[in-house]
Coordinates of C-alpha atoms in Angstrom, one line a residue:
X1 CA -8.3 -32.2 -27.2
X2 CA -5.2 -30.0 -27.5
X3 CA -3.8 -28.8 -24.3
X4 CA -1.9 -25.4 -23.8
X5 CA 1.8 -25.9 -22.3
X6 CA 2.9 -23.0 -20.3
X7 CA 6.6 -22.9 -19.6
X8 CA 7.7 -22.8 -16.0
X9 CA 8.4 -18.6 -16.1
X10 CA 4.7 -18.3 -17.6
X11 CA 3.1 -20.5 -14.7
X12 CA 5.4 -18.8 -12.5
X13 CA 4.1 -15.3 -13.5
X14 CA 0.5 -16.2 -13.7
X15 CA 1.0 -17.6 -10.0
X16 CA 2.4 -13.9 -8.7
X17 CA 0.4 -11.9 -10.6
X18 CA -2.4 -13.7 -9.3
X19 CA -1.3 -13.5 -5.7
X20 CA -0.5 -9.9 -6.1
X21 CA -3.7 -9.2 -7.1
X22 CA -5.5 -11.5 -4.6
X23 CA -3.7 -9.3 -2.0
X24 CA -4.4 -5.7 -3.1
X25 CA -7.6 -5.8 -3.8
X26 CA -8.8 -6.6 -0.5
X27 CA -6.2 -4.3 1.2
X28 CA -7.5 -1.7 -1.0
X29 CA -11.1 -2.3 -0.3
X30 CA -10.5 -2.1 3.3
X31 CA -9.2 0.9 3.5
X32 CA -11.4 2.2 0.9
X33 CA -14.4 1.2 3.2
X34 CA -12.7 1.9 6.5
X35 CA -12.5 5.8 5.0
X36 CA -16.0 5.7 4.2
X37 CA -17.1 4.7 7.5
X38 CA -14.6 7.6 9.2
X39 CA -15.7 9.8 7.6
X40 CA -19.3 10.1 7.7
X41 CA -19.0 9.2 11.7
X42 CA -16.6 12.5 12.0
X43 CA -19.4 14.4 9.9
X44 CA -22.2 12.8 11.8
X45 CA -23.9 11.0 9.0
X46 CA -24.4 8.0 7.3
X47 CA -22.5 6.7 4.6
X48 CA -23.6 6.3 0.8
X49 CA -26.7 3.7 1.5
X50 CA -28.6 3.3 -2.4
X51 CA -26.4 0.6 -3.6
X52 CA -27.0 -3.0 -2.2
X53 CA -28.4 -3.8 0.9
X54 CA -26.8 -0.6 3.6
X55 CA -24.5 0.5 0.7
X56 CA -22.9 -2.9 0.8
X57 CA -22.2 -2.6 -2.8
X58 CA -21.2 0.9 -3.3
X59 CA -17.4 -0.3 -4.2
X60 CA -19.2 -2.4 -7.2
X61 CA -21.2 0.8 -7.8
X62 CA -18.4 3.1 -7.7
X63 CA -16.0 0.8 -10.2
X64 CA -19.0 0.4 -12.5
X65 CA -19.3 3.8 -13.1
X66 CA -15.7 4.6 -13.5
X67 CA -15.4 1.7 -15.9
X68 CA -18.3 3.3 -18.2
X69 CA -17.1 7.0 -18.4
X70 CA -15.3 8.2 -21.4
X71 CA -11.5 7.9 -21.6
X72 CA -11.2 12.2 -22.5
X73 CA -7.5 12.9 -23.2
X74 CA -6.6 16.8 -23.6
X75 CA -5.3 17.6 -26.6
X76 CA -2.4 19.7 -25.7
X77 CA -1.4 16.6 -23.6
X78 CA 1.7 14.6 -24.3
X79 CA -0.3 11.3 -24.3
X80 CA 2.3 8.4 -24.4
X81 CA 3.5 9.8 -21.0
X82 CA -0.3 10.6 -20.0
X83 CA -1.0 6.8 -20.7
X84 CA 1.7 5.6 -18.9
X85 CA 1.7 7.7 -15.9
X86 CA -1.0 5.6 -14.0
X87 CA 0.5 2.5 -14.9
X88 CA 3.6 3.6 -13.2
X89 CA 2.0 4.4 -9.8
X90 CA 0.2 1.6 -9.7
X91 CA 3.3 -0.4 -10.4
X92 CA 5.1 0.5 -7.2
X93 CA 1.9 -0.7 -5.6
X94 CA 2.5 -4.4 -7.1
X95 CA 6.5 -4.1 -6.4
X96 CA 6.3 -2.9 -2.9
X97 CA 4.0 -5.8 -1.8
X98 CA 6.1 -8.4 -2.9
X99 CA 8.8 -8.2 0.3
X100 CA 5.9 -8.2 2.8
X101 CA 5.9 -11.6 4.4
X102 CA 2.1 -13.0 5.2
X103 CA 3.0 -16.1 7.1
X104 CA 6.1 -18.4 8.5
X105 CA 6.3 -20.1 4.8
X106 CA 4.3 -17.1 3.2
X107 CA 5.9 -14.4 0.4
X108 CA 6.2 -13.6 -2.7
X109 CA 10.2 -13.1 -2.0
X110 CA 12.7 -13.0 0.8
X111 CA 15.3 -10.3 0.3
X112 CA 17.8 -10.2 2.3
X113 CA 17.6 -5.9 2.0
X114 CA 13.7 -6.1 2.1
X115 CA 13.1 -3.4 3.9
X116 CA 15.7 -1.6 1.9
X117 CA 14.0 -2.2 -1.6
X118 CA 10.7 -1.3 -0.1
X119 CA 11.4 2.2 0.8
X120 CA 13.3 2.5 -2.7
X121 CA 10.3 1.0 -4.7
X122 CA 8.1 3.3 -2.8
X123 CA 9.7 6.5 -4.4
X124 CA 8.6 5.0 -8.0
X125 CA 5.4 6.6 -7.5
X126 CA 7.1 9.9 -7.0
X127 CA 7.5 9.7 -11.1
X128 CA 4.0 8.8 -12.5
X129 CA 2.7 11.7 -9.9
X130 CA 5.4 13.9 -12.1
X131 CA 4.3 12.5 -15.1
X132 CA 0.7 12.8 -14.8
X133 CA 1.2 16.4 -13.9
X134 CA 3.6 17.5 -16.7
X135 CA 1.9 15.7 -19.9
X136 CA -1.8 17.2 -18.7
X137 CA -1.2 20.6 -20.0
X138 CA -3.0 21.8 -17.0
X139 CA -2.0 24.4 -14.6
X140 CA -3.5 22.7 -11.7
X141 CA -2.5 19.2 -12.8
X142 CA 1.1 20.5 -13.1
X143 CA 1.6 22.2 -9.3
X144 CA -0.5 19.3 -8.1
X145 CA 2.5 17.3 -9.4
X146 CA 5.2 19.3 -8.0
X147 CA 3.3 19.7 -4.7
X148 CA 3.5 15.7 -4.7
X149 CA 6.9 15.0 -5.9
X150 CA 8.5 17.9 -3.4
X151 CA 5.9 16.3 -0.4
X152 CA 7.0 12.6 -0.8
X153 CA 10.7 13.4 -1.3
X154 CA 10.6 15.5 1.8
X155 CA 8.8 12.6 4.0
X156 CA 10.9 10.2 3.0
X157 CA 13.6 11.0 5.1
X158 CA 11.8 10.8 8.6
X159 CA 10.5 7.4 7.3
X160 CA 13.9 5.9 6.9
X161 CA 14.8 7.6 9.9
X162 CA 12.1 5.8 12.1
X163 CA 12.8 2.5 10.1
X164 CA 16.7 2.6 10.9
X165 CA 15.6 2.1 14.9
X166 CA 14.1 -1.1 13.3
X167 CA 16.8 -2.4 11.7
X168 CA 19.1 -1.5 14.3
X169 CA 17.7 -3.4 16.8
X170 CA 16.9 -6.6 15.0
X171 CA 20.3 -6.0 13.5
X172 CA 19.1 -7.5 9.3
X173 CA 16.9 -5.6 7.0
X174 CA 14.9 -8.5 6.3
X175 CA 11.3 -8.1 7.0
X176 CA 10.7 -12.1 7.3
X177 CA 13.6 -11.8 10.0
X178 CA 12.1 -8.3 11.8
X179 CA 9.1 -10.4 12.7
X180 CA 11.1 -13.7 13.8
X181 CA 13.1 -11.1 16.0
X182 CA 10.2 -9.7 17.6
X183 CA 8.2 -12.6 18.7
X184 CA 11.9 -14.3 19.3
X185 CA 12.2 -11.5 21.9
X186 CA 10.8 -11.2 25.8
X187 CA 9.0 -7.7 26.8
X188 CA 9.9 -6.8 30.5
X189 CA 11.1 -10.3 31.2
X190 CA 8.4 -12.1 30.1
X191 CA 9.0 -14.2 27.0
X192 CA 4.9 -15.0 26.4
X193 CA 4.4 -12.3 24.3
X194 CA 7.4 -11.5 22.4
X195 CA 8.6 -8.0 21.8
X196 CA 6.5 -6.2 19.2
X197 CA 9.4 -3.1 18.4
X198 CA 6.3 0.0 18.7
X199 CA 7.1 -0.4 22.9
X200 CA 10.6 0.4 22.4
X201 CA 10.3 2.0 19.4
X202 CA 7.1 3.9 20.1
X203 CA 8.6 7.9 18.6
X204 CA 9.7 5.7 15.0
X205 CA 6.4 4.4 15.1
X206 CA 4.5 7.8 15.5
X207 CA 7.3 9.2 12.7
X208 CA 6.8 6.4 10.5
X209 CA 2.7 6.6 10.4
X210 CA 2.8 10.0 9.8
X211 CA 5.4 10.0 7.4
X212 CA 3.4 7.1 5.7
X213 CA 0.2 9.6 5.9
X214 CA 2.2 12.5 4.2
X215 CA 3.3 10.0 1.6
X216 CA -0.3 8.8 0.5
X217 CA -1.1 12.4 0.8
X218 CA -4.1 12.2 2.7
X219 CA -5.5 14.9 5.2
X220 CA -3.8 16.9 6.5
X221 CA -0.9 16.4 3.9
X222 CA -3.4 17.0 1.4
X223 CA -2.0 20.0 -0.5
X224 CA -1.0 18.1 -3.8
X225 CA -4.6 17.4 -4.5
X226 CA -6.2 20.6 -2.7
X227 CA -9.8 20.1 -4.1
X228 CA -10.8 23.8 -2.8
X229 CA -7.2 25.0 -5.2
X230 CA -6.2 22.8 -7.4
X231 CA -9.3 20.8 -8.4
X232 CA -7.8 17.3 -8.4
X233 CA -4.1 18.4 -8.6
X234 CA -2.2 15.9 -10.7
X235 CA -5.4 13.8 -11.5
X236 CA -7.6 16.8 -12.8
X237 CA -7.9 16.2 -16.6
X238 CA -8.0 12.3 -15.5
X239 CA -11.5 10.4 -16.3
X240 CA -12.9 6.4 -16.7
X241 CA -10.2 3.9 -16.4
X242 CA -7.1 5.9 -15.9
X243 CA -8.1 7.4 -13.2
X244 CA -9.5 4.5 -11.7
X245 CA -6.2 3.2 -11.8
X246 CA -5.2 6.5 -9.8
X247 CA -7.7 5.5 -7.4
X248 CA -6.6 2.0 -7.2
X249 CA -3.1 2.6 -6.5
X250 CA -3.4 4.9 -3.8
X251 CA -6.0 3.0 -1.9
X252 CA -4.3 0.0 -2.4
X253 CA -1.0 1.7 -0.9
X254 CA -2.3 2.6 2.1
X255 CA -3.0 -0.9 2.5
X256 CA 0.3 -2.4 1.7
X257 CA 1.7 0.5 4.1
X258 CA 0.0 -0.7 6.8
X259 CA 1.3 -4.3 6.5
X260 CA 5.0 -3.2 6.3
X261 CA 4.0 -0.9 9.6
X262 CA 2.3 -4.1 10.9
X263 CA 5.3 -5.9 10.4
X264 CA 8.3 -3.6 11.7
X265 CA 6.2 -2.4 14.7
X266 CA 3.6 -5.0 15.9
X267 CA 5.0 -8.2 15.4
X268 CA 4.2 -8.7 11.8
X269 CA 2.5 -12.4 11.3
X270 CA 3.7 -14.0 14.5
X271 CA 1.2 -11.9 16.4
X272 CA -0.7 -13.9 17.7
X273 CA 0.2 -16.6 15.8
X274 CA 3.4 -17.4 17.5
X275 CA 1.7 -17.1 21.2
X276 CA 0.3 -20.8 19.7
X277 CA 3.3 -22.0 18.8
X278 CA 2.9 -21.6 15.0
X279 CA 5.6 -20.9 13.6
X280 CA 5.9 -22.9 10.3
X281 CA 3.2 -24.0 8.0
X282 CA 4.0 -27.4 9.7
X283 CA 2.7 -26.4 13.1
X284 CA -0.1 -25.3 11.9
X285 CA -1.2 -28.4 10.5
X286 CA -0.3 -30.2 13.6
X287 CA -2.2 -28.2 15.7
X288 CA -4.9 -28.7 13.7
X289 CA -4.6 -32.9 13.5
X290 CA -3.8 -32.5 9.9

């Protein structure tokens, strides 16, 4: 039987690729679900309950249906950039994941200016959101775009802002290093704990979770896609796969945005981890007689 060689950049690839997405989809789902769940307890309700046992599968339900619905394009619509544009936001997605250490031995890579290149891969998104607005041909689309693009440009300032406390006091923009810092640290004298930086950091962490809400332009940053004026804003004339993709991207954001505020603020992986001692991939096996 004749086998298939992949070089070493191919099994490389197919190894991050399928981390990446091994990653995103659950963050995704989580805070897909978790929005779900707030919302219909703020409205006093139950959540969608027809698919699967308690709604269980209404994810499954609600990519099914997406995945069957006609890909419409507009035909005023400059459609290479209207094909592209989704591809592009989700691609900051995938690119801003990649500096977000999971473990002691755990990444995809260790940049020495991580938390650097994830604040600049973050704007990416600021582009598809532009394009997705101008090739539409829509009215709507195109001040839902501009809303976007002027909204995220505006909030990024207050999140570097409440990250330069960060970096300041751990004194390296690595986010691998961030986290060694903080449970390397003592709070009040006592060294059990570490020092997750949201005690001493507690006004960047407000800033920067606010900042990170405005930037994922979710309630009550919402006005890019103002569903009482603008329809859908830049995703109106979207449909089927591309705007899954939309969907996707944002959900999966908010996901990867709470690991990097997990991981400047609270102590990243070493909490608890490192109350055990764990601190290496090595340590964990012997603490489990492995």
């Amino acid at each position: 039987m004749l086998g298939v060689v992949i070089p070493y950049w191919g099994q490389s690839l197919l190894r991050v690729l399928g981390g990446l997405v091994a990653v995103l989809l659950p963050a995704g789902t989580i805070v897909y679900v978790f929005l779900f769940k707030m919302m219909s307890f703020m409205q006093s309700r139950l959540g969608p309950m027809e698919a699967g046992p308690y709604g269980s599968l209404q994810l499954v339900a609600e990519v099914g249906k997406w995945l069957q619905k006609e890909d419409i394009q507009p035909t005023n619509a400059d459609k290479p950039v209207f094909k592209m544009a989704p591809i592009i936001v989700l691609m900051s997605t995938f690119l801003l994941v990649v500096v977000v250490p999971f473990g002691p031995d755990a990444w995809f890579t260790n940049l020495e200016t991580g938390i650097f290149y994830a604040l600049a891969v973050s704007s990416i998104s600021v582009l598809g959101i532009l394009m997705a607005g101008w090739s539409s041909a829509n009215k709507y689309s195109l001040l839902g775009g501009l809303r976007a693009a002027g909204q995220l440009i505006a909030y990024e300032l207050p999140m570097v802002l409440a990250v330069m406390g960060v970096v300041i006091q751990a004194g390296t923009m690595n986010l691998q290093q961030i986290v060694i810092a903080q449970n390397a640290g003592s709070m009040f004298g006592i060294d059990v704990f570490g020092n997750p930086y949201v005690i001493t950091q507690f006004v960047g962490f407000i800033v920067f979770m606010i900042a990170i809400q405005a930037e994922l332009t979710q309630a009550p940053f919402d006005m890019p896609i103002a569903e009482s004026e603008l329809v859908s804003g830049y995703m109106t004339e979207y449909s089927g796969f591309r705007f899954l993709i939309f969907f996707i991207g944002e959900f999966a954001t908010a996901g990867v945005f709470a690991m990097i505020a997990s991981t400047l603020f609270l102590g990243g992986w070493g909490v608890p981890f490192s109350w055990f001692g764990w601190t290496s991939m090595d340590s964990v096996s012997n603490w489990m007689n492995i």
